[in-house]
Coordinates of C-alpha atoms in Angstrom, one line a residue:
Chain K
M138 CA 11.7 22.1 -5.1
L139 CA 9.3 24.4 -6.9
L140 CA 7.6 21.4 -8.5
T141 CA 7.2 19.7 -5.1
I142 CA 5.5 22.8 -3.7
L143 CA 3.3 23.2 -6.7
D144 CA 2.4 19.5 -6.5
L145 CA 1.3 20.0 -2.9
V146 CA -0.7 23.0 -3.9
G147 CA -2.5 20.9 -6.5
I148 CA -3.2 18.2 -4.0
A149 CA -4.6 20.7 -1.5
A150 CA -6.8 22.3 -4.2
F151 CA -8.2 18.9 -5.2
A152 CA -8.6 17.8 -1.6
A153 CA -10.5 21.0 -0.8
S154 CA -12.9 20.4 -3.7
G155 CA -13.6 16.9 -2.4
A156 CA -14.0 17.9 1.2
M157 CA -16.4 20.7 0.2
I158 CA -18.7 18.2 -1.5
G159 CA -18.4 16.0 1.6
V160 CA -19.6 18.9 3.7
Q161 CA -22.5 19.6 1.3
R162 CA -23.6 15.9 1.5
R163 CA -23.4 16.2 5.4
L164 CA -20.8 13.4 5.7
D165 CA -19.2 13.0 9.1
I166 CA -15.7 14.2 9.7
F167 CA -14.1 10.9 8.7
G168 CA -16.1 10.6 5.5
I169 CA -15.2 14.2 4.6
C170 CA -11.5 13.3 5.1
V171 CA -11.9 10.1 3.0
V172 CA -13.4 12.0 0.1
G173 CA -10.9 14.8 0.5
V174 CA -7.9 12.6 0.6
M175 CA -9.1 10.4 -2.2
T176 CA -9.7 13.4 -4.4
G177 CA -6.3 14.9 -3.5
I178 CA -4.2 11.8 -4.1
G179 CA -6.5 9.6 -6.2
G180 CA -5.3 10.7 -9.6
G181 CA -1.7 9.9 -8.6
I182 CA -2.8 6.5 -7.3
I183 CA -4.5 5.6 -10.6
R184 CA -1.5 6.8 -12.5
D185 CA 0.8 4.5 -10.4
L186 CA -1.6 1.5 -10.8
L187 CA -1.5 2.0 -14.6
L188 CA 2.4 2.3 -14.6
G189 CA 3.0 -0.6 -12.1
I190 CA 4.5 1.6 -9.3
H191 CA 3.8 -0.4 -6.1
P192 CA 2.8 0.7 -3.6
P193 CA 1.5 4.0 -5.2
T194 CA 3.8 6.9 -4.4
S195 CA 1.1 9.0 -2.7
L196 CA 0.2 6.2 -0.3
D197 CA 3.8 6.1 0.8
T198 CA 4.6 9.8 0.9
W199 CA 3.8 11.7 4.1
P200 CA 3.7 15.2 2.7
N201 CA 1.2 14.3 0.0
F202 CA -1.1 12.5 2.5
V203 CA -0.8 15.0 5.3
T204 CA -1.5 17.9 2.9
A205 CA -4.7 16.3 1.7
L206 CA -5.7 15.4 5.2
L207 CA -5.0 18.8 6.8
T208 CA -6.8 20.5 3.9
S209 CA -9.9 18.3 4.4
L210 CA -9.9 19.1 8.2
V211 CA -9.6 22.9 7.5
V212 CA -12.6 22.6 5.2
F213 CA -14.5 20.6 7.8
F214 CA -14.0 23.3 10.5
A215 CA -14.0 26.4 8.3
H216 CA -16.1 25.5 5.3
P217 CA -18.0 28.8 5.1
A218 CA -14.7 30.7 4.8
V219 CA -13.5 28.2 2.2
K220 CA -16.7 28.7 0.3
R221 CA -16.2 32.4 0.1
L222 CA -12.7 31.6 -1.3
A223 CA -14.4 29.4 -3.9
I224 CA -13.0 31.3 -6.9
G225 CA -9.6 30.8 -5.3
V226 CA -10.2 27.0 -5.0
V227 CA -11.3 26.8 -8.6
G228 CA -8.2 28.7 -9.6
L229 CA -5.9 26.4 -7.5
D230 CA -7.8 23.4 -8.9
A231 CA -7.0 24.6 -12.5
L232 CA -3.3 24.9 -11.5
G233 CA -3.4 21.5 -9.9
M234 CA -5.0 20.0 -13.0
G235 CA -2.3 21.4 -15.3
L236 CA 0.5 20.3 -13.0
F237 CA -0.9 16.8 -12.6
A238 CA -1.5 16.4 -16.3
T239 CA 2.1 17.3 -17.2
A240 CA 3.8 15.6 -14.3
G241 CA 1.7 12.5 -14.9
A242 CA 2.7 12.4 -18.5
Q243 CA 6.4 12.9 -17.6
T244 CA 6.2 10.1 -15.0
A245 CA 4.7 7.8 -17.6
L246 CA 7.5 8.6 -20.1
D247 CA 10.1 8.0 -17.4
H248 CA 8.5 4.6 -16.8
G249 CA 8.7 3.5 -20.4
A250 CA 5.2 4.4 -21.6
G251 CA 4.9 5.2 -25.3
P252 CA 3.5 8.6 -26.5
L253 CA -0.1 7.5 -26.6
A254 CA 0.0 5.9 -23.2
A255 CA 1.9 8.9 -21.7
S256 CA -0.7 11.3 -23.0
L257 CA -3.7 9.3 -21.8
I258 CA -2.1 8.5 -18.4
G259 CA -1.2 12.2 -17.9
A260 CA -4.8 13.3 -18.5
T261 CA -6.0 10.5 -16.3
T262 CA -3.7 11.7 -13.5
A263 CA -5.3 15.1 -13.7
I264 CA -8.9 14.0 -13.8
G265 CA -8.8 10.8 -11.8
G266 CA -9.2 12.3 -8.4
G267 CA -12.3 14.2 -9.5
V268 CA -13.8 11.2 -11.1
L269 CA -13.2 9.1 -7.9
R270 CA -14.8 12.0 -5.8
D271 CA -17.9 12.0 -8.0
V272 CA -18.2 8.2 -8.1
L273 CA -17.8 8.1 -4.3
V274 CA -20.6 10.6 -3.6
N275 CA -22.7 8.9 -6.3
E276 CA -22.8 11.6 -9.0
M277 CA -22.1 11.5 -12.6
P278 CA -18.5 12.8 -13.0
L279 CA -18.6 16.5 -13.5
L280 CA -16.0 16.3 -16.3
L281 CA -18.4 14.4 -18.4
H282 CA -20.9 17.1 -18.7
R283 CA -19.7 20.5 -17.5
D284 CA -17.1 23.0 -18.6
L285 CA -13.9 22.4 -20.5
Y286 CA -11.9 20.3 -18.1
A287 CA -10.6 17.1 -19.5
L288 CA -9.6 18.5 -22.9
P289 CA -7.1 21.1 -21.4
A290 CA -5.7 18.2 -19.3
L291 CA -5.2 16.1 -22.4
L292 CA -3.5 19.0 -24.2
G293 CA -1.2 19.6 -21.3
A294 CA -0.1 16.0 -21.3
I295 CA 0.3 15.9 -25.1
T296 CA 2.5 19.0 -24.9
V297 CA 4.9 17.1 -22.6
V298 CA 5.0 14.1 -24.9
V299 CA 5.5 16.2 -28.0
G300 CA 8.2 18.3 -26.1
S301 CA 10.0 15.1 -25.2
E302 CA 9.9 13.9 -28.8
L303 CA 11.3 17.2 -30.0
G304 CA 14.1 17.0 -27.5
F305 CA 13.1 19.8 -25.1
T306 CA 14.2 19.4 -21.5
A307 CA 11.6 17.9 -19.1
N308 CA 11.4 21.2 -17.1
T309 CA 10.6 23.2 -20.2
A310 CA 7.9 20.8 -21.3
L311 CA 6.4 20.8 -17.8
V312 CA 6.2 24.5 -17.7
V313 CA 4.8 25.0 -21.2
G314 CA 2.3 22.1 -20.8
T315 CA 1.1 23.4 -17.4
V316 CA 0.7 27.0 -18.8
I317 CA -1.3 25.6 -21.8
A318 CA -3.5 23.3 -19.7
T319 CA -4.2 25.7 -16.8
G320 CA -4.4 28.7 -19.1
L321 CA -7.0 27.1 -21.3
R322 CA -9.0 26.1 -18.3
Y323 CA -9.0 29.7 -17.0
L324 CA -10.1 30.9 -20.4
A325 CA -12.9 28.4 -20.4
L326 CA -14.0 29.5 -17.0
L327 CA -13.8 33.2 -17.8
L328 CA -15.5 32.9 -21.2
H329 CA -18.0 30.2 -20.2
W330 CA -16.8 27.9 -23.0
N331 CA -18.6 24.7 -23.4
L332 CA -18.3 21.9 -25.9
P333 CA -21.3 21.0 -28.1
T334 CA -23.7 18.2 -27.3
A335 CA -24.8 15.8 -30.0
P336 CA -27.0 17.4 -32.7
G337 CA -30.7 16.6 -32.3
A338 CA -30.3 14.7 -29.0
G339 CA -33.5 16.3 -27.8
P340 CA -34.2 18.6 -24.9
Chain T
M12 CA -4.8 -22.4 10.3
L13 CA -6.9 -20.4 12.6
L14 CA -6.1 -17.3 10.5
T15 CA -7.2 -19.0 7.3
I16 CA -10.5 -20.0 8.9
L17 CA -11.1 -16.6 10.3
D18 CA -10.2 -15.1 6.9
L19 CA -12.9 -17.3 5.3
V20 CA -15.4 -16.2 8.0
G21 CA -14.7 -12.6 7.1
I22 CA -15.1 -13.3 3.4
A23 CA -18.4 -15.1 4.1
A24 CA -19.7 -12.2 6.2
F25 CA -18.8 -9.6 3.6
A26 CA -20.3 -11.8 0.8
A27 CA -23.6 -12.2 2.8
S28 CA -23.9 -8.4 3.2
G29 CA -23.4 -7.9 -0.5
A30 CA -25.8 -10.7 -1.5
M31 CA -28.5 -9.3 0.9
I32 CA -28.3 -6.0 -0.9
G33 CA -28.6 -7.8 -4.2
V34 CA -31.7 -9.5 -3.0
Q35 CA -33.2 -6.2 -1.9
R36 CA -32.5 -4.7 -5.3
R37 CA -34.2 -7.8 -6.9
L38 CA -31.1 -8.7 -8.9
D39 CA -31.2 -12.1 -10.6
I40 CA -29.2 -15.0 -9.2
F41 CA -26.1 -14.2 -11.2
G42 CA -26.2 -10.5 -10.3
I43 CA -26.5 -11.5 -6.6
C44 CA -23.5 -13.8 -6.9
V45 CA -21.5 -11.0 -8.6
V46 CA -22.2 -8.5 -5.9
G47 CA -21.7 -11.1 -3.1
V48 CA -18.4 -12.3 -4.5
M49 CA -17.1 -8.8 -5.2
T50 CA -18.0 -7.7 -1.7
G51 CA -16.3 -10.8 -0.2
I52 CA -13.1 -10.7 -2.1
G53 CA -13.0 -7.2 -3.5
G54 CA -11.0 -5.7 -0.6
G55 CA -8.3 -8.2 -1.1
I56 CA -8.2 -7.6 -4.8
I57 CA -7.8 -3.9 -4.3
R58 CA -5.0 -4.6 -1.8
D59 CA -3.2 -6.8 -4.3
L60 CA -3.5 -4.3 -7.1
L61 CA -2.0 -1.6 -4.8
L62 CA 0.9 -4.0 -3.8
G63 CA 1.5 -5.4 -7.3
I64 CA 0.5 -8.9 -6.5
H65 CA -0.5 -10.4 -9.9
P66 CA -3.0 -12.0 -10.4
P67 CA -4.7 -11.0 -7.1
T68 CA -4.6 -13.8 -4.6
S69 CA -8.3 -14.1 -4.2
L70 CA -8.9 -14.5 -7.9
D71 CA -6.5 -17.5 -7.8
T72 CA -7.5 -19.2 -4.6
W73 CA -10.4 -21.6 -4.7
P74 CA -11.4 -21.5 -1.0
N75 CA -11.8 -17.7 -1.0
F76 CA -13.9 -17.7 -4.2
V77 CA -16.0 -20.7 -3.3
T78 CA -16.7 -19.4 0.2
A79 CA -18.0 -16.1 -1.3
L80 CA -20.0 -17.9 -4.0
L81 CA -21.6 -20.4 -1.7
T82 CA -22.5 -17.7 0.8
S83 CA -24.2 -15.7 -2.0
L84 CA -26.2 -18.7 -3.1
V85 CA -27.3 -19.5 0.5
V86 CA -28.5 -15.9 0.8
F87 CA -30.3 -16.2 -2.5
F88 CA -32.3 -19.3 -1.4
A89 CA -32.6 -18.5 2.3
H90 CA -32.6 -14.8 2.6
P91 CA -35.5 -14.5 5.1
A92 CA -33.6 -16.8 7.5
V93 CA -30.3 -14.9 6.9
K94 CA -32.2 -11.6 7.6
R95 CA -33.3 -12.9 11.0
L96 CA -29.6 -13.6 11.6
A97 CA -28.8 -10.0 10.6
I98 CA -27.3 -9.2 14.0
G99 CA -25.1 -12.2 13.5
V100 CA -24.1 -11.0 10.1
V101 CA -23.2 -7.6 11.4
G102 CA -21.1 -9.2 14.1
L103 CA -19.3 -11.4 11.6
D104 CA -18.8 -8.4 9.4
A105 CA -17.2 -6.5 12.2
L106 CA -14.9 -9.5 12.8
G107 CA -14.1 -9.7 9.1
M108 CA -13.4 -6.0 9.0
G109 CA -10.9 -6.3 11.9
L110 CA -9.2 -9.3 10.3
F111 CA -8.9 -7.8 6.9
A112 CA -7.5 -4.5 8.2
T113 CA -4.8 -6.2 10.2
A114 CA -4.0 -9.0 7.7
G115 CA -4.0 -6.4 4.9
A116 CA -1.5 -4.2 6.8
Q117 CA 0.7 -7.2 7.5
T118 CA 0.6 -8.3 3.8
A119 CA 1.6 -4.7 2.8
L120 CA 4.5 -4.7 5.3
D121 CA 5.6 -8.1 3.9
H122 CA 5.7 -6.6 0.4
G123 CA 7.9 -3.7 1.4
A124 CA 5.3 -0.9 2.0
G125 CA 6.3 1.8 4.4
P126 CA 4.3 2.5 7.6
L127 CA 2.0 5.0 6.0
A128 CA 1.2 2.9 3.0
A129 CA 0.7 -0.2 5.1
S130 CA -1.8 1.6 7.4
L131 CA -3.7 3.0 4.5
I132 CA -3.6 -0.3 2.5
G133 CA -4.8 -2.2 5.6
A134 CA -7.7 0.0 6.0
T135 CA -8.5 -0.1 2.3
T136 CA -8.5 -3.9 2.4
A137 CA -11.1 -3.8 5.1
I138 CA -13.4 -1.2 3.5
G139 CA -12.8 -1.9 -0.2
G140 CA -15.3 -4.7 -0.6
G141 CA -18.1 -2.6 0.9
V142 CA -17.2 0.4 -1.2
L143 CA -17.3 -1.8 -4.4
R144 CA -20.6 -3.2 -3.3
D145 CA -22.1 0.2 -2.8
V146 CA -20.7 1.6 -6.1
L147 CA -22.0 -1.4 -8.0
V148 CA -25.6 -1.0 -6.7
N149 CA -25.3 2.7 -7.2
E150 CA -25.4 4.0 -3.6
M151 CA -23.1 6.4 -1.8
P152 CA -20.7 4.1 0.2
L153 CA -22.2 3.5 3.6
L154 CA -18.8 4.1 5.3
L155 CA -18.9 7.7 4.2
H156 CA -22.0 8.6 6.1
R157 CA -23.0 6.0 8.7
D158 CA -21.6 4.5 11.9
L159 CA -18.0 4.3 12.9
Y160 CA -16.6 1.8 10.4
A161 CA -13.5 3.1 8.6
L162 CA -11.9 4.6 11.6
P163 CA -11.7 1.2 13.6
A164 CA -10.3 -0.4 10.4
L165 CA -7.6 2.3 10.2
L166 CA -6.8 1.9 13.9
G167 CA -6.5 -1.9 13.5
A168 CA -4.1 -1.4 10.6
I169 CA -2.0 1.2 12.5
T170 CA -1.8 -1.2 15.4
V171 CA -0.1 -3.8 13.2
V172 CA 2.3 -1.2 11.8
V173 CA 3.2 0.2 15.2
G174 CA 3.6 -3.4 16.6
S175 CA 5.9 -4.2 13.8
E176 CA 8.0 -1.1 14.5
L177 CA 8.2 -2.0 18.2
G178 CA 9.4 -5.5 17.4
F179 CA 6.3 -7.5 18.3
T180 CA 5.7 -10.7 16.4
A181 CA 3.3 -10.5 13.5
N182 CA 0.8 -12.8 15.3
T183 CA 0.6 -10.7 18.4
A184 CA 0.1 -7.5 16.3
L185 CA -2.6 -9.3 14.3
V186 CA -4.5 -10.4 17.4
V187 CA -4.2 -7.0 19.2
G188 CA -5.1 -5.1 16.1
T189 CA -8.1 -7.2 15.3
V190 CA -9.4 -6.9 18.9
I191 CA -9.0 -3.1 18.8
A192 CA -10.7 -2.8 15.3
T193 CA -13.5 -5.2 15.9
G194 CA -14.0 -4.2 19.5
L195 CA -14.3 -0.6 18.7
R196 CA -16.8 -1.4 15.9
Y197 CA -18.9 -3.5 18.4
L198 CA -18.8 -0.6 20.8
A199 CA -19.9 1.9 18.1
L200 CA -22.8 -0.4 17.2
L201 CA -23.9 -1.0 20.8
L202 CA -23.6 2.6 21.9
H203 CA -24.7 4.2 18.6
W204 CA -21.6 6.2 18.3
N205 CA -21.4 8.6 15.3
L206 CA -18.8 11.1 14.2
P207 CA -19.8 14.7 14.0
T208 CA -20.8 16.3 10.7
A209 CA -19.4 19.7 9.8
P210 CA -20.6 22.6 12.0
G211 CA -23.3 24.7 10.4
A212 CA -23.6 22.6 7.2
G213 CA -27.4 23.2 7.3
P214 CA -30.2 20.6 7.1
Chain E
M192 CA -4.9 -11.1 -38.4
L193 CA -8.5 -12.3 -38.2
L194 CA -8.3 -12.1 -34.4
T195 CA -7.0 -8.5 -34.6
I196 CA -9.8 -7.4 -36.8
L197 CA -12.5 -9.2 -34.7
D198 CA -10.9 -7.6 -31.6
L199 CA -11.3 -4.1 -33.2
V200 CA -14.9 -5.0 -34.1
G201 CA -15.5 -5.8 -30.4
I202 CA -13.9 -2.5 -29.3
A203 CA -16.1 -0.6 -31.8
A204 CA -19.3 -2.3 -30.7
F205 CA -18.6 -1.6 -27.0
A206 CA -17.5 2.0 -27.8
A207 CA -20.8 2.5 -29.8
S208 CA -22.8 1.3 -26.8
G209 CA -21.0 3.7 -24.5
A210 CA -21.2 6.7 -26.8
M211 CA -25.0 6.1 -27.4
I212 CA -25.6 6.3 -23.6
G213 CA -23.5 9.5 -23.6
V214 CA -25.7 11.0 -26.3
Q215 CA -28.8 10.1 -24.3
R216 CA -27.4 11.8 -21.3
R217 CA -26.7 14.9 -23.4
L218 CA -23.0 14.8 -22.6
D219 CA -20.8 17.1 -24.6
I220 CA -18.6 15.7 -27.4
F221 CA -15.6 15.2 -25.2
G222 CA -17.7 13.4 -22.5
I223 CA -19.2 11.2 -25.1
C224 CA -15.7 10.3 -26.4
V225 CA -14.5 9.6 -22.8
V226 CA -17.4 7.2 -22.1
G227 CA -17.2 5.6 -25.5
V228 CA -13.4 5.0 -25.3
M229 CA -13.6 3.8 -21.7
T230 CA -16.4 1.3 -22.6
G231 CA -14.4 0.2 -25.7
I232 CA -11.0 -0.4 -24.0
G233 CA -11.9 -0.4 -20.3
G234 CA -12.3 -4.2 -20.1
G235 CA -8.8 -4.7 -21.5
I236 CA -7.4 -2.1 -19.1
I237 CA -8.9 -3.9 -16.1
R238 CA -7.5 -7.2 -17.4
D239 CA -4.0 -5.7 -17.7
L240 CA -4.2 -4.2 -14.2
L241 CA -5.1 -7.6 -12.8
L242 CA -2.3 -9.3 -14.7
G243 CA 0.3 -6.7 -14.0
I244 CA 0.8 -5.6 -17.7
H245 CA 2.1 -2.0 -17.4
P246 CA 1.1 0.2 -19.0
P247 CA -2.1 -1.5 -20.1
T248 CA -1.9 -2.6 -23.8
S249 CA -4.9 -0.7 -24.9
L250 CA -3.5 2.6 -23.6
D251 CA -0.3 2.0 -25.7
T252 CA -1.9 0.7 -28.9
W253 CA -3.0 3.2 -31.5
P254 CA -5.5 1.0 -33.4
N255 CA -7.4 0.1 -30.3
F256 CA -7.7 3.7 -29.1
V257 CA -8.3 5.2 -32.5
T258 CA -11.1 2.6 -33.2
A259 CA -12.8 3.5 -30.0
L260 CA -12.4 7.2 -30.5
L261 CA -13.6 7.2 -34.2
T262 CA -16.6 5.1 -33.3
S263 CA -17.6 7.5 -30.5
L264 CA -17.3 10.4 -33.0
V265 CA -19.4 8.6 -35.6
V266 CA -22.1 8.1 -32.9
F267 CA -21.9 11.7 -31.9
F268 CA -22.6 13.0 -35.4
A269 CA -24.8 10.2 -36.7
H270 CA -26.6 8.8 -33.6
P271 CA -30.0 8.6 -35.2
A272 CA -28.6 6.3 -37.9
V273 CA -26.7 4.3 -35.4
K274 CA -29.9 4.0 -33.3
R275 CA -31.7 2.5 -36.3
L276 CA -28.8 0.0 -36.4
A277 CA -29.3 -0.8 -32.8
I278 CA -30.0 -4.5 -33.4
G279 CA -26.7 -4.6 -35.3
V280 CA -24.9 -2.9 -32.4
V281 CA -26.4 -5.5 -30.0
G282 CA -25.2 -8.2 -32.3
L283 CA -21.7 -6.8 -32.6
D284 CA -21.6 -6.3 -28.8
A285 CA -22.4 -10.0 -28.3
L286 CA -19.6 -10.8 -30.7
G287 CA -17.2 -8.5 -28.9
M288 CA -18.3 -10.0 -25.5
G289 CA -17.5 -13.5 -26.7
L290 CA -14.1 -12.5 -28.2
F291 CA -13.0 -10.5 -25.1
A292 CA -14.0 -13.3 -22.7
T293 CA -12.0 -15.9 -24.6
A294 CA -9.0 -13.6 -25.5
G295 CA -8.9 -12.3 -22.0
A296 CA -8.8 -15.8 -20.5
Q297 CA -6.1 -16.8 -23.0
T298 CA -4.0 -13.7 -22.1
A299 CA -4.4 -14.5 -18.4
L300 CA -3.2 -18.1 -19.0
D301 CA -0.2 -16.8 -21.0
H302 CA 0.7 -14.6 -18.0
G303 CA 0.7 -17.5 -15.6
A304 CA -2.8 -17.2 -14.1
G305 CA -4.3 -20.4 -12.7
P306 CA -7.5 -21.9 -14.1
L307 CA -9.8 -20.0 -11.6
A308 CA -8.1 -16.7 -12.1
A309 CA -8.0 -17.1 -15.9
S310 CA -11.8 -17.8 -16.0
L311 CA -12.6 -14.9 -13.8
I312 CA -10.3 -12.5 -15.6
G313 CA -11.6 -13.5 -18.9
A314 CA -15.2 -12.8 -17.8
T315 CA -14.0 -9.5 -16.3
T316 CA -12.4 -8.5 -19.6
A317 CA -15.8 -9.0 -21.4
I318 CA -17.9 -7.2 -18.8
G319 CA -15.5 -4.6 -17.4
G320 CA -16.1 -2.0 -20.1
G321 CA -19.8 -2.1 -19.6
V322 CA -19.5 -1.8 -15.9
L323 CA -17.2 1.2 -16.2
R324 CA -19.7 2.8 -18.6
D325 CA -22.6 2.3 -16.2
V326 CA -20.6 3.5 -13.1
L327 CA -19.5 6.6 -15.1
V328 CA -23.0 7.6 -16.0
N329 CA -24.2 6.7 -12.5
E330 CA -26.4 3.8 -13.2
M331 CA -26.5 0.3 -11.7
P332 CA -24.5 -1.9 -14.1
L333 CA -26.9 -3.5 -16.6
L334 CA -25.3 -6.9 -16.2
L335 CA -26.5 -7.1 -12.6
H336 CA -30.1 -6.9 -13.5
R337 CA -31.0 -7.5 -17.1
D338 CA -30.6 -10.3 -19.6
L339 CA -28.1 -13.1 -19.6
Y340 CA -24.8 -11.4 -20.2
A341 CA -22.2 -12.2 -17.7
L342 CA -22.9 -15.9 -17.6
P343 CA -22.2 -16.5 -21.3
A344 CA -19.0 -14.5 -20.8
L345 CA -17.9 -16.7 -17.9
L346 CA -18.8 -19.8 -19.9
G347 CA -16.7 -18.6 -22.8
A348 CA -13.7 -18.0 -20.6
I349 CA -14.1 -21.4 -18.8
T350 CA -14.2 -23.1 -22.3
V351 CA -10.7 -21.6 -23.0
V352 CA -9.4 -22.7 -19.7
V353 CA -10.8 -26.2 -20.0
G354 CA -9.6 -26.4 -23.6
S355 CA -6.1 -25.5 -22.5
E356 CA -6.1 -28.2 -19.8
L357 CA -7.3 -30.7 -22.3
G358 CA -4.4 -29.8 -24.7
F359 CA -6.4 -28.1 -27.4
T360 CA -4.6 -25.4 -29.4
A361 CA -5.3 -21.9 -28.3
N362 CA -7.0 -21.0 -31.6
T363 CA -9.4 -23.9 -31.3
A364 CA -10.3 -23.0 -27.8
L365 CA -10.7 -19.3 -28.8
V366 CA -13.1 -20.2 -31.6
V367 CA -15.2 -22.7 -29.6
G368 CA -15.3 -20.4 -26.5
T369 CA -16.4 -17.4 -28.6
V370 CA -19.1 -19.4 -30.4
I371 CA -20.4 -20.7 -27.0
A372 CA -20.4 -17.2 -25.3
T373 CA -21.7 -15.3 -28.3
G374 CA -24.2 -18.0 -29.3
L375 CA -25.7 -18.2 -25.8
R376 CA -26.0 -14.5 -25.7
Y377 CA -27.9 -14.4 -29.1
L378 CA -30.2 -17.2 -27.8
A379 CA -30.8 -15.3 -24.6
L380 CA -31.7 -12.2 -26.6
L381 CA -33.9 -14.1 -29.1
L382 CA -35.8 -16.1 -26.5
H383 CA -35.9 -13.4 -23.8
W384 CA -34.1 -15.7 -21.3
N385 CA -33.7 -14.3 -17.8
L386 CA -32.3 -15.7 -14.7
P387 CA -34.6 -16.0 -11.6
T388 CA -34.6 -13.4 -8.8
A389 CA -34.7 -14.5 -5.2
P390 CA -37.8 -16.3 -4.1
G391 CA -40.1 -14.1 -2.0
A392 CA -38.0 -11.0 -2.4
G393 CA -41.2 -9.0 -2.6
P394 CA -42.6 -6.9 -5.4

């Protein structure tokens, strides 16, 4: 129950980030909803494609879709207010990222993926929606060049895989993995951590 | 039989729109064919990936592939003439969109998708080729910011799903859905309908 | 054994090309690894999605992933040296292209794909990683507008399919197809072959 609620919180946060970019690009209401919904449920769809879950869960689950759609509509009509909440959105997004990374890794393990595949698919679940969003609006994916984002997602997914190998319960691994992923992301945001670029790549 | 012919008409219209953009970008003949073929059969491939149909039907069906390829070659050699027919191409494209949306929704229902998934997958079948085309040539997908395109596709797909729930035959639902989707698209083109952008998003 | 080694050589060459572009775009170390790994194993992932192999082999195979990751890290730390080897990288990339095209077609045949699907999926395996790389860094895919690249890949895949129809052993078809694809690519590079653009498309 808690997981379902947190999952919807993550979807809403991702959808809000997608819809905000749609507003900035002056898309129409339908385009904003498309980008918002794809950002909210896109990571889960990619996960299900990789695991062979047909049709993808999020396409067949009303709460997931409705949450993403309603969030996009709220952003459309109230984007100035949502913008003032931007720190809240970034915070929710970090929570969603952690949850998606760990839940994605657990789903992959449940479907027979090995440890490497489960780690990579978990991270992909967390970052897939944002990559879809950026490709759709024709920008280089943010995760490739700003902030520490994909690394915490990968660490959260790895935590679940290692926890499973060590015999921890799924719930324990999910909580610990999410705390690690989301916490690391918060720290990176607070302390402006960045990873190095290549030495001597020029200005 | 009629459906097969109309399906190929839709593939040809989509392929022509993709190849025309390839010509404008001065791609070579092979690049034009790649963009044309991907635009023509890409929506069906995405549909099959979502439904777990392996390998995707359009990759394994000569008429679909050959139609898309020949259309691309015709555009390559005769693009000025095709350009003069542009209104015809837009009209065929609207017909293809309606057909793909309804046939995609029906295929999804046939493969066990629920009503939400069938509606979304139907719309995705109709718009997927165009999105692939725009991502390949590095443009923001047209459907996100111009004309009423994706909404008619979604309504056509929903018509098929509702018709199936109400017990109509698949053929009836396909015809009614296509008339609704394609008709709405024609009206939007004729009357220059657009959806609103977000209030106060600034110029 | 030889095939496995050559397969890893191909992954390394593709990963190097992806990581080099990441360095040029001044991505951070993680972004460079993401682009490098996706370029190295992306073609195989797309092939497996099209064939319904879940989870994709390359996500679940340590040598493939580690090869792509280590290559990306080498490029990160030693990109000036790698750049001086650029002709070597292009050569390895041509070898990888040929190997992926033929091995992809053979894998498709082994999974029940028909001759058309096997040819198209083989070519997709060879060019998919490069397309992912270019979409990720927000560029129009190189294969669409430069050099003869996708056509040799398609010919290599077709060779495997025709060889299978004619009753040749898989190994023979793989070798002949790779020689054709890679050899044609080398010739195109040496002789600066290009395909024509559309007549009268304007300057």
